[in-house]
């Protein structure tokens, strides 16, 4: 039950795009057609589902204050949390690289669909944001962290697919010249964000 | 001595490096980079100011460092090298913020860490610092940092004035802009302005305004 709660909360109420604006750059750049949006969205779910639990383990067993106790009593007072940014980004960049190679080797079809998006994802704020929020939320175990990663990814997926569908149709509307392109995408995201605020109980 | 080394420190070309990102090549509204943090830390003006200073510091120092190393970085691993440079700088910035402005660093929470993946920084390192001399890269960093800060402060100004009726500048007391008489007559702060979606709409209006002033920026085929 707790897991379902975390999933729904991270996917809808704390939606990455509409509440925190994580990953807006690729969200705006890759949302011109539904097909590419689905590809990037799937890649984000995939990478978040892997890196959040990995970073959770790193946080619990290496970085947190007192996390090194398993090495021996004398390490109990060490606090390495100032290293978390650089460790998280290293884990993310290398995981993305590794995943890219594995997918290319074992599933060429999936690589064809996700391949070009994977390198983009290493510097997507949504992935590092997921790791940093995981650090703040202090989950109890790896299961919860994984579900949080998958839920956040799913929320991001919904957001990018929805905006891509709207942008495909809005091509046929008369929009004031200066608002064409990015301007309209911002307004659309704002309006969708207002809708998603409903999940927070406004 | 080549032609370039004799170039004056503030030649027209270098001035353009600072002036363009502030208006017609603004990193946030025209290049559409670094939106995540630009929208999320704009509830109060002081947060926006401190965030822009932090981003500008990382951008200028990172640009100079990467530009100094540009001939030594193998192109295959350049992204990782850039990430490490930026991450190290962000750790320093984050520790400095924690030491001197603890409250603000609490409010900025994860967004300080997210400077690492701020697309402006990676974008400028990749597009400019990798191919230019340190001084030009530093100017490019200052220009883009100002352009980013300008948008942040404008958005924060509207959000704070209409959302909570105050202006907060670091080092000063909260300044109430809306006079008490207005509240007595029934004026109320618009709570909606403090919520995330309103920053998107303010940026969109800013883009509208900016592109109407500079029609050559209009994206005719955009959707």
mmCIF file of C-alpha atoms in Angstrom:
data_model
loop_
_atom_site.group_PDB
_atom_site.id
_atom_site.type_symbol
_atom_site.label_atom_id
_atom_site.label_comp_id
_atom_site.label_asym_id
_atom_site.label_seq_id
_atom_site.Cartn_x
_atom_site.Cartn_y
_atom_site.Cartn_z
ATOM 1 C CA UNK A 1 0.000 0.000 0.000
ATOM 2 C CA UNK A 2 2.830 2.338 0.913
ATOM 3 C CA UNK A 3 4.410 1.616 -2.477
ATOM 4 C CA UNK A 4 1.223 2.454 -4.392
ATOM 5 C CA UNK A 5 1.034 5.656 -2.404
ATOM 6 C CA UNK A 6 4.594 6.648 -3.339
ATOM 7 C CA UNK A 7 3.987 5.835 -6.999
ATOM 8 C CA UNK A 8 0.803 7.871 -7.331
ATOM 9 C CA UNK A 9 2.242 10.747 -5.367
ATOM 10 C CA UNK A 10 5.433 10.979 -7.398
ATOM 11 C CA UNK A 11 3.662 10.537 -10.734
ATOM 12 C CA UNK A 12 0.783 12.974 -10.249
ATOM 13 C CA UNK A 13 0.921 15.204 -7.189
ATOM 14 C CA UNK A 14 4.683 15.829 -7.306
ATOM 15 C CA UNK A 15 4.858 15.674 -11.077
ATOM 16 C CA UNK A 16 8.415 16.380 -12.235
ATOM 17 C CA UNK A 17 7.412 18.772 -15.008
ATOM 18 C CA UNK A 18 4.409 20.599 -13.643
ATOM 19 C CA UNK A 19 5.498 21.059 -10.034
ATOM 20 C CA UNK A 20 9.299 21.236 -10.215
ATOM 21 C CA UNK A 21 10.058 21.960 -13.895
ATOM 22 C CA UNK A 22 12.687 19.203 -13.979
ATOM 23 C CA UNK A 23 13.942 18.347 -17.440
ATOM 24 C CA UNK A 24 12.198 21.274 -19.109
ATOM 25 C CA UNK A 25 14.962 21.690 -21.676
ATOM 26 C CA UNK A 26 14.519 18.328 -23.334
ATOM 27 C CA UNK A 27 10.785 18.491 -22.639
ATOM 28 C CA UNK A 28 10.482 21.589 -24.832
ATOM 29 C CA UNK A 29 13.012 20.470 -27.429
ATOM 30 C CA UNK A 30 11.764 16.944 -28.088
ATOM 31 C CA UNK A 31 7.995 17.425 -27.825
ATOM 32 C CA UNK A 32 7.242 18.306 -31.449
ATOM 33 C CA UNK A 33 5.867 14.859 -32.378
ATOM 34 C CA UNK A 34 4.242 12.173 -30.238
ATOM 35 C CA UNK A 35 6.526 9.432 -31.550
ATOM 36 C CA UNK A 36 9.802 10.974 -30.370
ATOM 37 C CA UNK A 37 8.126 12.109 -27.152
ATOM 38 C CA UNK A 38 7.175 8.509 -26.357
ATOM 39 C CA UNK A 39 10.773 7.418 -27.034
ATOM 40 C CA UNK A 40 12.315 10.014 -24.745
ATOM 41 C CA UNK A 41 9.659 9.478 -22.068
ATOM 42 C CA UNK A 42 10.307 5.726 -22.041
ATOM 43 C CA UNK A 43 14.052 6.319 -21.796
ATOM 44 C CA UNK A 44 13.515 8.610 -18.800
ATOM 45 C CA UNK A 45 11.372 6.000 -16.982
ATOM 46 C CA UNK A 46 14.042 3.403 -17.700
ATOM 47 C CA UNK A 47 16.991 5.482 -16.502
ATOM 48 C CA UNK A 48 15.207 6.850 -13.416
ATOM 49 C CA UNK A 49 14.151 3.310 -12.486
ATOM 50 C CA UNK A 50 17.807 2.253 -12.493
ATOM 51 C CA UNK A 51 19.682 5.287 -11.166
ATOM 52 C CA UNK A 52 17.436 6.199 -8.228
ATOM 53 C CA UNK A 53 17.880 2.818 -6.449
ATOM 54 C CA UNK A 54 21.615 2.821 -7.298
ATOM 55 C CA UNK A 55 22.027 6.270 -5.817
ATOM 56 C CA UNK A 56 19.920 5.211 -2.842
ATOM 57 C CA UNK A 57 22.374 2.398 -2.085
ATOM 58 C CA UNK A 58 25.284 4.776 -2.501
ATOM 59 C CA UNK A 59 23.645 7.268 -0.153
ATOM 60 C CA UNK A 60 22.769 4.693 2.524
ATOM 61 C CA UNK A 61 26.030 2.766 2.569
ATOM 62 C CA UNK A 62 28.655 5.389 1.715
ATOM 63 C CA UNK A 63 27.599 9.028 1.815
ATOM 64 C CA UNK A 64 25.191 9.542 4.719
ATOM 65 C CA UNK A 65 26.431 10.518 8.161
ATOM 66 C CA UNK A 66 27.304 7.278 9.943
ATOM 67 C CA UNK A 67 26.783 5.255 6.753
ATOM 68 C CA UNK A 68 30.285 3.817 6.898
ATOM 69 C CA UNK A 69 29.594 1.989 10.179
ATOM 70 C CA UNK A 70 29.679 -1.339 8.306
ATOM 71 C CA UNK A 71 33.425 -0.803 7.802
ATOM 72 C CA UNK A 72 34.037 -0.692 11.537
ATOM 73 C CA UNK A 73 33.197 1.378 14.586
ATOM 74 C CA UNK A 74 35.874 3.987 13.988
ATOM 75 C CA UNK A 75 34.198 5.106 10.744
ATOM 76 C CA UNK A 76 30.836 5.828 12.382
ATOM 77 C CA UNK A 77 31.393 9.584 12.641
ATOM 78 C CA UNK A 78 32.279 10.157 8.962
ATOM 79 C CA UNK A 79 29.897 12.327 6.943
ATOM 80 C CA UNK A 80 30.621 12.350 3.219
ATOM 81 C CA UNK A 81 27.365 13.971 2.128
ATOM 82 C CA UNK A 82 29.174 16.959 0.610
ATOM 83 C CA UNK A 83 30.357 14.554 -2.074
ATOM 84 C CA UNK A 84 26.846 13.572 -3.078
ATOM 85 C CA UNK A 85 26.537 15.870 -6.123
ATOM 86 C CA UNK A 86 29.664 14.583 -7.788
ATOM 87 C CA UNK A 87 28.956 10.937 -6.881
ATOM 88 C CA UNK A 88 25.367 11.093 -8.125
ATOM 89 C CA UNK A 89 26.313 12.693 -11.418
ATOM 90 C CA UNK A 90 29.129 10.169 -11.904
ATOM 91 C CA UNK A 91 26.725 7.280 -11.261
ATOM 92 C CA UNK A 92 24.177 8.751 -13.636
ATOM 93 C CA UNK A 93 26.631 9.444 -16.456
ATOM 94 C CA UNK A 94 28.242 6.030 -16.221
ATOM 95 C CA UNK A 95 24.944 4.163 -15.864
ATOM 96 C CA UNK A 96 23.580 5.875 -18.926
ATOM 97 C CA UNK A 97 26.681 4.929 -20.860
ATOM 98 C CA UNK A 98 26.515 1.317 -19.627
ATOM 99 C CA UNK A 99 22.800 1.001 -20.324
ATOM 100 C CA UNK A 100 23.367 2.349 -23.811
ATOM 101 C CA UNK A 101 26.004 -0.305 -24.527
ATOM 102 C CA UNK A 102 23.916 -3.136 -23.041
ATOM 103 C CA UNK A 103 20.793 -2.136 -24.934
ATOM 104 C CA UNK A 104 22.764 -1.851 -28.158
ATOM 105 C CA UNK A 105 24.199 -5.354 -27.648
ATOM 106 C CA UNK A 106 21.130 -7.253 -26.527
ATOM 107 C CA UNK A 107 18.157 -5.455 -27.977
ATOM 108 C CA UNK A 108 18.868 -3.642 -31.243
ATOM 109 C CA UNK A 109 15.153 -2.928 -31.703
ATOM 110 C CA UNK A 110 14.933 -1.082 -28.380
ATOM 111 C CA UNK A 111 18.218 0.647 -29.190
ATOM 112 C CA UNK A 112 16.723 1.890 -32.424
ATOM 113 C CA UNK A 113 13.839 3.405 -30.459
ATOM 114 C CA UNK A 114 15.701 4.785 -27.419
ATOM 115 C CA UNK A 115 19.294 4.962 -28.630
ATOM 116 C CA UNK A 116 19.583 8.569 -29.694
ATOM 117 C CA UNK A 117 17.837 9.764 -26.529
ATOM 118 C CA UNK A 118 20.014 7.989 -23.994
ATOM 119 C CA UNK A 119 23.072 10.310 -24.182
ATOM 120 C CA UNK A 120 20.717 13.289 -23.915
ATOM 121 C CA UNK A 121 19.457 11.953 -20.637
ATOM 122 C CA UNK A 122 22.754 12.078 -18.741
ATOM 123 C CA UNK A 123 22.355 15.827 -18.405
ATOM 124 C CA UNK A 124 18.578 15.871 -18.004
ATOM 125 C CA UNK A 125 17.747 17.636 -14.734
ATOM 126 C CA UNK A 126 14.939 15.147 -14.093
ATOM 127 C CA UNK A 127 17.437 12.350 -13.433
ATOM 128 C CA UNK A 128 19.683 14.277 -11.036
ATOM 129 C CA UNK A 129 16.573 15.894 -9.540
ATOM 130 C CA UNK A 130 15.150 12.441 -8.861
ATOM 131 C CA UNK A 131 18.352 11.453 -7.052
ATOM 132 C CA UNK A 132 18.454 14.651 -4.981
ATOM 133 C CA UNK A 133 14.794 14.384 -3.966
ATOM 134 C CA UNK A 134 15.370 10.738 -3.056
ATOM 135 C CA UNK A 135 18.122 11.983 -0.718
ATOM 136 C CA UNK A 136 15.713 14.473 0.892
ATOM 137 C CA UNK A 137 12.810 12.073 1.291
ATOM 138 C CA UNK A 138 14.818 9.473 3.226
ATOM 139 C CA UNK A 139 13.146 6.286 2.047
ATOM 140 C CA UNK A 140 13.290 3.184 4.216
ATOM 141 C CA UNK A 141 14.453 0.634 1.647
ATOM 142 C CA UNK A 142 15.483 0.085 -1.954
ATOM 143 C CA UNK A 143 11.955 -0.972 -2.968
ATOM 144 C CA UNK A 144 10.518 2.405 -2.065
ATOM 145 C CA UNK A 145 13.328 4.222 -3.863
ATOM 146 C CA UNK A 146 12.783 2.144 -7.022
ATOM 147 C CA UNK A 147 9.050 2.807 -6.995
ATOM 148 C CA UNK A 148 9.760 6.510 -6.494
ATOM 149 C CA UNK A 149 12.081 6.491 -9.513
ATOM 150 C CA UNK A 150 9.590 4.661 -11.708
ATOM 151 C CA UNK A 151 6.714 6.883 -10.567
ATOM 152 C CA UNK A 152 8.606 10.098 -11.268
ATOM 153 C CA UNK A 153 9.609 8.770 -14.670
ATOM 154 C CA UNK A 154 5.998 7.858 -15.413
ATOM 155 C CA UNK A 155 4.870 11.374 -14.484
ATOM 156 C CA UNK A 156 7.486 12.827 -16.837
ATOM 157 C CA UNK A 157 6.356 10.425 -19.590
ATOM 158 C CA UNK A 158 2.715 11.515 -19.280
ATOM 159 C CA UNK A 159 3.695 15.171 -19.353
ATOM 160 C CA UNK A 160 5.830 14.989 -22.496
ATOM 161 C CA UNK A 161 3.388 12.777 -24.413
ATOM 162 C CA UNK A 162 0.467 15.081 -23.556
ATOM 163 C CA UNK A 163 2.263 18.254 -24.645
ATOM 164 C CA UNK A 164 3.486 16.577 -27.847
ATOM 165 C CA UNK A 165 -0.067 15.579 -28.739
ATOM 166 C CA UNK A 166 -1.273 19.143 -28.179
ATOM 167 C CA UNK A 167 1.621 20.672 -30.131
ATOM 168 C CA UNK A 168 0.913 18.392 -33.094
ATOM 169 C CA UNK A 169 -2.637 19.732 -33.298
ATOM 170 C CA UNK A 170 -1.908 23.369 -32.489
ATOM 171 C CA UNK A 171 0.060 23.722 -35.715
ATOM 172 C CA UNK A 172 -3.258 24.330 -37.416
ATOM 173 C CA UNK A 173 -4.332 27.178 -35.137
ATOM 174 C CA UNK A 174 -3.781 30.898 -35.621
ATOM 175 C CA UNK A 175 -1.319 31.922 -32.942
ATOM 176 C CA UNK A 176 0.054 35.480 -32.672
ATOM 177 C CA UNK A 177 3.436 35.464 -34.455
ATOM 178 C CA UNK A 178 5.701 36.239 -31.464
ATOM 179 C CA UNK A 179 4.126 33.449 -29.426
ATOM 180 C CA UNK A 180 4.703 30.781 -32.088
ATOM 181 C CA UNK A 181 6.946 27.932 -30.991
ATOM 182 C CA UNK A 182 8.355 28.189 -27.496
ATOM 183 C CA UNK A 183 5.986 30.877 -26.206
ATOM 184 C CA UNK A 184 2.891 28.794 -26.877
ATOM 185 C CA UNK A 185 4.549 25.684 -25.411
ATOM 186 C CA UNK A 186 5.131 27.625 -22.187
ATOM 187 C CA UNK A 187 1.507 28.757 -21.981
ATOM 188 C CA UNK A 188 0.249 25.240 -22.708
ATOM 189 C CA UNK A 189 2.481 23.790 -19.993
ATOM 190 C CA UNK A 190 1.241 26.439 -17.584
ATOM 191 C CA UNK A 191 -2.387 25.581 -18.295
ATOM 192 C CA UNK A 192 -1.702 21.850 -17.956
ATOM 193 C CA UNK A 193 0.121 22.600 -14.715
ATOM 194 C CA UNK A 194 -2.986 24.347 -13.388
ATOM 195 C CA UNK A 195 -4.908 21.167 -14.151
ATOM 196 C CA UNK A 196 -2.342 19.009 -12.393
ATOM 197 C CA UNK A 197 -2.556 21.230 -9.302
ATOM 198 C CA UNK A 198 -5.890 19.508 -8.799
ATOM 199 C CA UNK A 199 -3.992 16.423 -7.644
ATOM 200 C CA UNK A 200 -2.496 18.490 -4.833
ATOM 201 C CA UNK A 201 -5.961 19.434 -3.625
ATOM 202 C CA UNK A 202 -6.116 23.082 -4.723
ATOM 203 C CA UNK B 1 52.086 37.420 -32.254
ATOM 204 C CA UNK B 2 48.871 36.656 -34.027
ATOM 205 C CA UNK B 3 46.197 39.213 -34.791
ATOM 206 C CA UNK B 4 43.905 37.885 -32.085
ATOM 207 C CA UNK B 5 46.249 38.245 -29.123
ATOM 208 C CA UNK B 6 46.604 41.959 -29.853
ATOM 209 C CA UNK B 7 42.851 42.452 -29.768
ATOM 210 C CA UNK B 8 41.690 44.988 -27.186
ATOM 211 C CA UNK B 9 40.078 43.573 -24.044
ATOM 212 C CA UNK B 10 36.755 45.214 -24.816
ATOM 213 C CA UNK B 11 36.726 45.209 -28.602
ATOM 214 C CA UNK B 12 33.314 45.439 -30.344
ATOM 215 C CA UNK B 13 33.354 41.669 -30.812
ATOM 216 C CA UNK B 14 33.861 41.092 -27.094
ATOM 217 C CA UNK B 15 31.205 43.647 -26.186
ATOM 218 C CA UNK B 16 28.791 41.728 -28.369
ATOM 219 C CA UNK B 17 29.539 38.594 -26.335
ATOM 220 C CA UNK B 18 28.101 40.337 -23.271
ATOM 221 C CA UNK B 19 25.299 42.301 -24.913
ATOM 222 C CA UNK B 20 23.741 39.618 -27.104
ATOM 223 C CA UNK B 21 22.794 37.070 -24.442
ATOM 224 C CA UNK B 22 21.073 39.794 -22.438
ATOM 225 C CA UNK B 23 18.599 40.572 -25.170
ATOM 226 C CA UNK B 24 18.404 39.002 -28.622
ATOM 227 C CA UNK B 25 20.169 35.762 -27.774
ATOM 228 C CA UNK B 26 18.883 35.347 -24.227
ATOM 229 C CA UNK B 27 19.712 31.881 -22.871
ATOM 230 C CA UNK B 28 16.308 31.372 -21.250
ATOM 231 C CA UNK B 29 13.795 32.900 -23.624
ATOM 232 C CA UNK B 30 15.511 32.440 -27.001
ATOM 233 C CA UNK B 31 17.940 29.536 -26.651
ATOM 234 C CA UNK B 32 15.453 27.853 -24.250
ATOM 235 C CA UNK B 33 18.114 26.563 -21.858
ATOM 236 C CA UNK B 34 18.135 26.316 -18.086
ATOM 237 C CA UNK B 35 14.391 26.599 -17.699
ATOM 238 C CA UNK B 36 14.117 24.187 -14.767
ATOM 239 C CA UNK B 37 15.769 26.401 -12.206
ATOM 240 C CA UNK B 38 14.665 29.630 -13.847
ATOM 241 C CA UNK B 39 11.059 28.810 -13.068
ATOM 242 C CA UNK B 40 11.302 27.074 -9.742
ATOM 243 C CA UNK B 41 13.314 29.494 -7.596
ATOM 244 C CA UNK B 42 11.380 32.626 -8.459
ATOM 245 C CA UNK B 43 8.901 32.904 -5.591
ATOM 246 C CA UNK B 44 11.005 35.636 -3.923
ATOM 247 C CA UNK B 45 13.390 38.123 -5.470
ATOM 248 C CA UNK B 46 16.247 37.384 -3.054
ATOM 249 C CA UNK B 47 16.194 33.670 -3.955
ATOM 250 C CA UNK B 48 16.275 34.585 -7.633
ATOM 251 C CA UNK B 49 19.188 36.990 -7.124
ATOM 252 C CA UNK B 50 21.275 34.534 -5.159
ATOM 253 C CA UNK B 51 20.518 31.741 -7.622
ATOM 254 C CA UNK B 52 21.606 33.910 -10.557
ATOM 255 C CA UNK B 53 24.818 34.885 -8.803
ATOM 256 C CA UNK B 54 25.542 31.214 -8.106
ATOM 257 C CA UNK B 55 24.864 30.234 -11.710
ATOM 258 C CA UNK B 56 26.941 33.106 -13.041
ATOM 259 C CA UNK B 57 29.885 32.177 -10.800
ATOM 260 C CA UNK B 58 29.794 28.545 -11.932
ATOM 261 C CA UNK B 59 29.344 29.585 -15.551
ATOM 262 C CA UNK B 60 32.247 32.061 -15.638
ATOM 263 C CA UNK B 61 34.716 29.880 -13.726
ATOM 264 C CA UNK B 62 33.660 26.737 -15.579
ATOM 265 C CA UNK B 63 33.954 28.482 -18.947
ATOM 266 C CA UNK B 64 37.457 29.717 -18.138
ATOM 267 C CA UNK B 65 38.630 26.336 -16.797
ATOM 268 C CA UNK B 66 37.265 24.348 -19.725
ATOM 269 C CA UNK B 67 38.616 26.907 -22.169
ATOM 270 C CA UNK B 68 42.090 26.590 -20.609
ATOM 271 C CA UNK B 69 41.921 22.809 -20.898
ATOM 272 C CA UNK B 70 40.215 22.707 -24.284
ATOM 273 C CA UNK B 71 43.241 21.446 -26.182
ATOM 274 C CA UNK B 72 43.975 18.739 -23.618
ATOM 275 C CA UNK B 73 40.490 17.206 -23.413
ATOM 276 C CA UNK B 74 40.004 14.195 -25.705
ATOM 277 C CA UNK B 75 36.744 14.766 -27.548
ATOM 278 C CA UNK B 76 35.364 11.315 -26.649
ATOM 279 C CA UNK B 77 35.225 11.970 -22.920
ATOM 280 C CA UNK B 78 34.623 15.705 -23.006
ATOM 281 C CA UNK B 79 31.118 15.498 -21.522
ATOM 282 C CA UNK B 80 32.381 13.637 -18.466
ATOM 283 C CA UNK B 81 35.268 16.090 -18.021
ATOM 284 C CA UNK B 82 32.883 19.040 -18.264
ATOM 285 C CA UNK B 83 30.503 17.397 -15.797
ATOM 286 C CA UNK B 84 33.278 16.857 -13.281
ATOM 287 C CA UNK B 85 34.482 20.468 -13.551
ATOM 288 C CA UNK B 86 30.941 21.761 -13.101
ATOM 289 C CA UNK B 87 30.112 19.352 -10.265
ATOM 290 C CA UNK B 88 33.230 20.363 -8.339
ATOM 291 C CA UNK B 89 32.382 24.052 -8.746
ATOM 292 C CA UNK B 90 28.782 23.467 -7.671
ATOM 293 C CA UNK B 91 29.923 21.676 -4.524
ATOM 294 C CA UNK B 92 32.021 24.732 -3.633
ATOM 295 C CA UNK B 93 29.124 27.099 -4.361
ATOM 296 C CA UNK B 94 26.750 24.978 -2.308
ATOM 297 C CA UNK B 95 29.106 24.893 0.697
ATOM 298 C CA UNK B 96 29.604 28.680 0.448
ATOM 299 C CA UNK B 97 25.843 29.251 0.363
ATOM 300 C CA UNK B 98 25.376 26.970 3.384
ATOM 301 C CA UNK B 99 28.039 28.916 5.272
ATOM 302 C CA UNK B 100 26.894 32.477 4.552
ATOM 303 C CA UNK B 101 23.188 32.460 3.588
ATOM 304 C CA UNK B 102 21.860 29.330 5.263
ATOM 305 C CA UNK B 103 18.150 30.243 5.057
ATOM 306 C CA UNK B 104 18.279 30.909 1.357
ATOM 307 C CA UNK B 105 20.226 27.717 0.712
ATOM 308 C CA UNK B 106 17.483 25.801 2.549
ATOM 309 C CA UNK B 107 14.818 27.408 0.371
ATOM 310 C CA UNK B 108 16.756 26.711 -2.812
ATOM 311 C CA UNK B 109 17.117 23.068 -1.608
ATOM 312 C CA UNK B 110 17.829 20.719 -4.511
ATOM 313 C CA UNK B 111 18.054 23.500 -7.067
ATOM 314 C CA UNK B 112 21.607 24.365 -6.034
ATOM 315 C CA UNK B 113 22.636 20.809 -6.901
ATOM 316 C CA UNK B 114 20.705 21.035 -10.126
ATOM 317 C CA UNK B 115 23.036 23.787 -11.358
ATOM 318 C CA UNK B 116 25.181 20.809 -12.446
ATOM 319 C CA UNK B 117 22.641 19.770 -15.032
ATOM 320 C CA UNK B 118 21.576 23.317 -15.866
ATOM 321 C CA UNK B 119 21.583 23.230 -19.641
ATOM 322 C CA UNK B 120 22.955 26.784 -19.886
ATOM 323 C CA UNK B 121 26.196 25.683 -18.300
ATOM 324 C CA UNK B 122 26.682 22.498 -20.310
ATOM 325 C CA UNK B 123 25.464 24.306 -23.417
ATOM 326 C CA UNK B 124 27.913 27.194 -23.108
ATOM 327 C CA UNK B 125 30.826 24.906 -22.190
ATOM 328 C CA UNK B 126 30.146 22.713 -25.186
ATOM 329 C CA UNK B 127 29.246 25.430 -27.680
ATOM 330 C CA UNK B 128 31.605 28.227 -26.669
ATOM 331 C CA UNK B 129 34.361 27.404 -24.192
ATOM 332 C CA UNK B 130 35.524 24.321 -26.125
ATOM 333 C CA UNK B 131 36.423 26.505 -29.099
ATOM 334 C CA UNK B 132 37.431 29.906 -27.716
ATOM 335 C CA UNK B 133 40.112 31.620 -25.669
ATOM 336 C CA UNK B 134 39.715 32.016 -21.876
ATOM 337 C CA UNK B 135 39.014 35.767 -21.896
ATOM 338 C CA UNK B 136 36.292 35.522 -24.534
ATOM 339 C CA UNK B 137 34.826 32.546 -22.655
ATOM 340 C CA UNK B 138 34.749 34.515 -19.408
ATOM 341 C CA UNK B 139 32.863 37.350 -21.139
ATOM 342 C CA UNK B 140 30.476 34.845 -22.673
ATOM 343 C CA UNK B 141 29.872 33.451 -19.188
ATOM 344 C CA UNK B 142 29.188 36.913 -17.757
ATOM 345 C CA UNK B 143 26.801 37.741 -20.602
ATOM 346 C CA UNK B 144 24.842 34.527 -20.353
ATOM 347 C CA UNK B 145 24.798 34.729 -16.567
ATOM 348 C CA UNK B 146 23.306 38.234 -16.797
ATOM 349 C CA UNK B 147 20.760 37.133 -19.378
ATOM 350 C CA UNK B 148 19.696 34.281 -17.115
ATOM 351 C CA UNK B 149 19.605 36.491 -14.028
ATOM 352 C CA UNK B 150 17.564 39.147 -15.815
ATOM 353 C CA UNK B 151 14.775 36.715 -16.670
ATOM 354 C CA UNK B 152 14.866 35.216 -13.167
ATOM 355 C CA UNK B 153 14.560 38.590 -11.457
ATOM 356 C CA UNK B 154 11.789 39.788 -13.776
ATOM 357 C CA UNK B 155 9.745 36.634 -13.180
ATOM 358 C CA UNK B 156 10.412 36.781 -9.442
ATOM 359 C CA UNK B 157 9.420 40.464 -9.333
ATOM 360 C CA UNK B 158 5.971 39.830 -10.815
ATOM 361 C CA UNK B 159 5.434 36.689 -8.771
ATOM 362 C CA UNK B 160 6.369 38.332 -5.500
ATOM 363 C CA UNK B 161 4.625 41.671 -6.016
ATOM 364 C CA UNK B 162 1.325 40.150 -7.096
ATOM 365 C CA UNK B 163 1.595 36.983 -5.035
ATOM 366 C CA UNK B 164 2.616 38.299 -1.632
ATOM 367 C CA UNK B 165 2.695 42.082 -2.103
ATOM 368 C CA UNK B 166 6.332 42.431 -1.030
ATOM 369 C CA UNK B 167 9.818 42.901 -2.448
ATOM 370 C CA UNK B 168 12.681 41.112 -0.716
ATOM 371 C CA UNK B 169 16.232 42.238 -1.415
ATOM 372 C CA UNK B 170 19.071 40.409 0.361
ATOM 373 C CA UNK B 171 20.370 42.457 3.284
ATOM 374 C CA UNK B 172 17.230 44.591 3.624
ATOM 375 C CA UNK B 173 13.934 44.112 5.387
ATOM 376 C CA UNK B 174 10.903 42.929 3.466
ATOM 377 C CA UNK B 175 9.435 45.920 1.652
ATOM 378 C CA UNK B 176 5.639 46.063 1.332
ATOM 379 C CA UNK B 177 4.759 47.424 -2.085
ATOM 380 C CA UNK B 178 0.994 47.226 -1.918
ATOM 381 C CA UNK B 179 -0.196 49.865 0.616
ATOM 382 C CA UNK B 180 -2.385 48.794 3.513
ATOM 383 C CA UNK B 181 -5.192 51.043 2.195
ATOM 384 C CA UNK B 182 -5.601 48.701 -0.783
ATOM 385 C CA UNK B 183 -6.123 45.721 1.505
ATOM 386 C CA UNK B 184 -8.633 47.733 3.533
ATOM 387 C CA UNK B 185 -10.595 48.348 0.353
ATOM 388 C CA UNK B 186 -10.751 44.628 -0.302
ATOM 389 C CA UNK B 187 -7.650 43.955 -2.447
ATOM 390 C CA UNK B 188 -6.212 40.488 -1.911
ATOM 391 C CA UNK B 189 -2.902 38.907 -2.853
ATOM 392 C CA UNK B 190 -3.249 36.508 -5.745
ATOM 393 C CA UNK B 191 -2.144 33.187 -4.297
ATOM 394 C CA UNK B 192 -2.119 31.657 -7.770
ATOM 395 C CA UNK B 193 0.939 33.757 -8.623
ATOM 396 C CA UNK B 194 2.981 31.845 -6.050
ATOM 397 C CA UNK B 195 2.205 28.470 -7.624
ATOM 398 C CA UNK B 196 4.465 26.898 -10.259
ATOM 399 C CA UNK B 197 2.283 27.333 -13.382
ATOM 400 C CA UNK B 198 2.218 31.132 -13.176
ATOM 401 C CA UNK B 199 5.977 31.395 -13.784
ATOM 402 C CA UNK B 200 5.499 29.584 -17.103
ATOM 403 C CA UNK B 201 2.861 32.077 -18.146
ATOM 404 C CA UNK B 202 4.978 35.069 -17.078
ATOM 405 C CA UNK B 203 7.912 33.757 -19.129
ATOM 406 C CA UNK B 204 5.594 33.225 -22.096
ATOM 407 C CA UNK B 205 4.402 36.842 -21.854
ATOM 408 C CA UNK B 206 8.029 37.988 -21.624
ATOM 409 C CA UNK B 207 8.840 36.007 -24.783
ATOM 410 C CA UNK B 208 5.827 37.536 -26.505
ATOM 411 C CA UNK B 209 6.988 41.026 -25.569
ATOM 412 C CA UNK B 210 10.594 40.379 -26.546
ATOM 413 C CA UNK B 211 9.758 38.843 -29.915
ATOM 414 C CA UNK B 212 7.329 41.647 -30.772
ATOM 415 C CA UNK B 213 10.187 44.116 -30.223
ATOM 416 C CA UNK B 214 12.560 42.001 -32.330
ATOM 417 C CA UNK B 215 10.430 40.556 -35.151
ATOM 418 C CA UNK B 216 13.430 38.802 -36.719
ATOM 419 C CA UNK B 217 13.336 36.307 -33.832
ATOM 420 C CA UNK B 218 9.840 35.077 -34.663
ATOM 421 C CA UNK B 219 9.722 31.361 -35.376
ATOM 422 C CA UNK B 220 7.283 31.246 -38.323
ATOM 423 C CA UNK B 221 7.185 27.477 -38.632
ATOM 424 C CA UNK B 222 7.030 26.723 -34.922
ATOM 425 C CA UNK B 223 4.115 24.932 -33.418
#
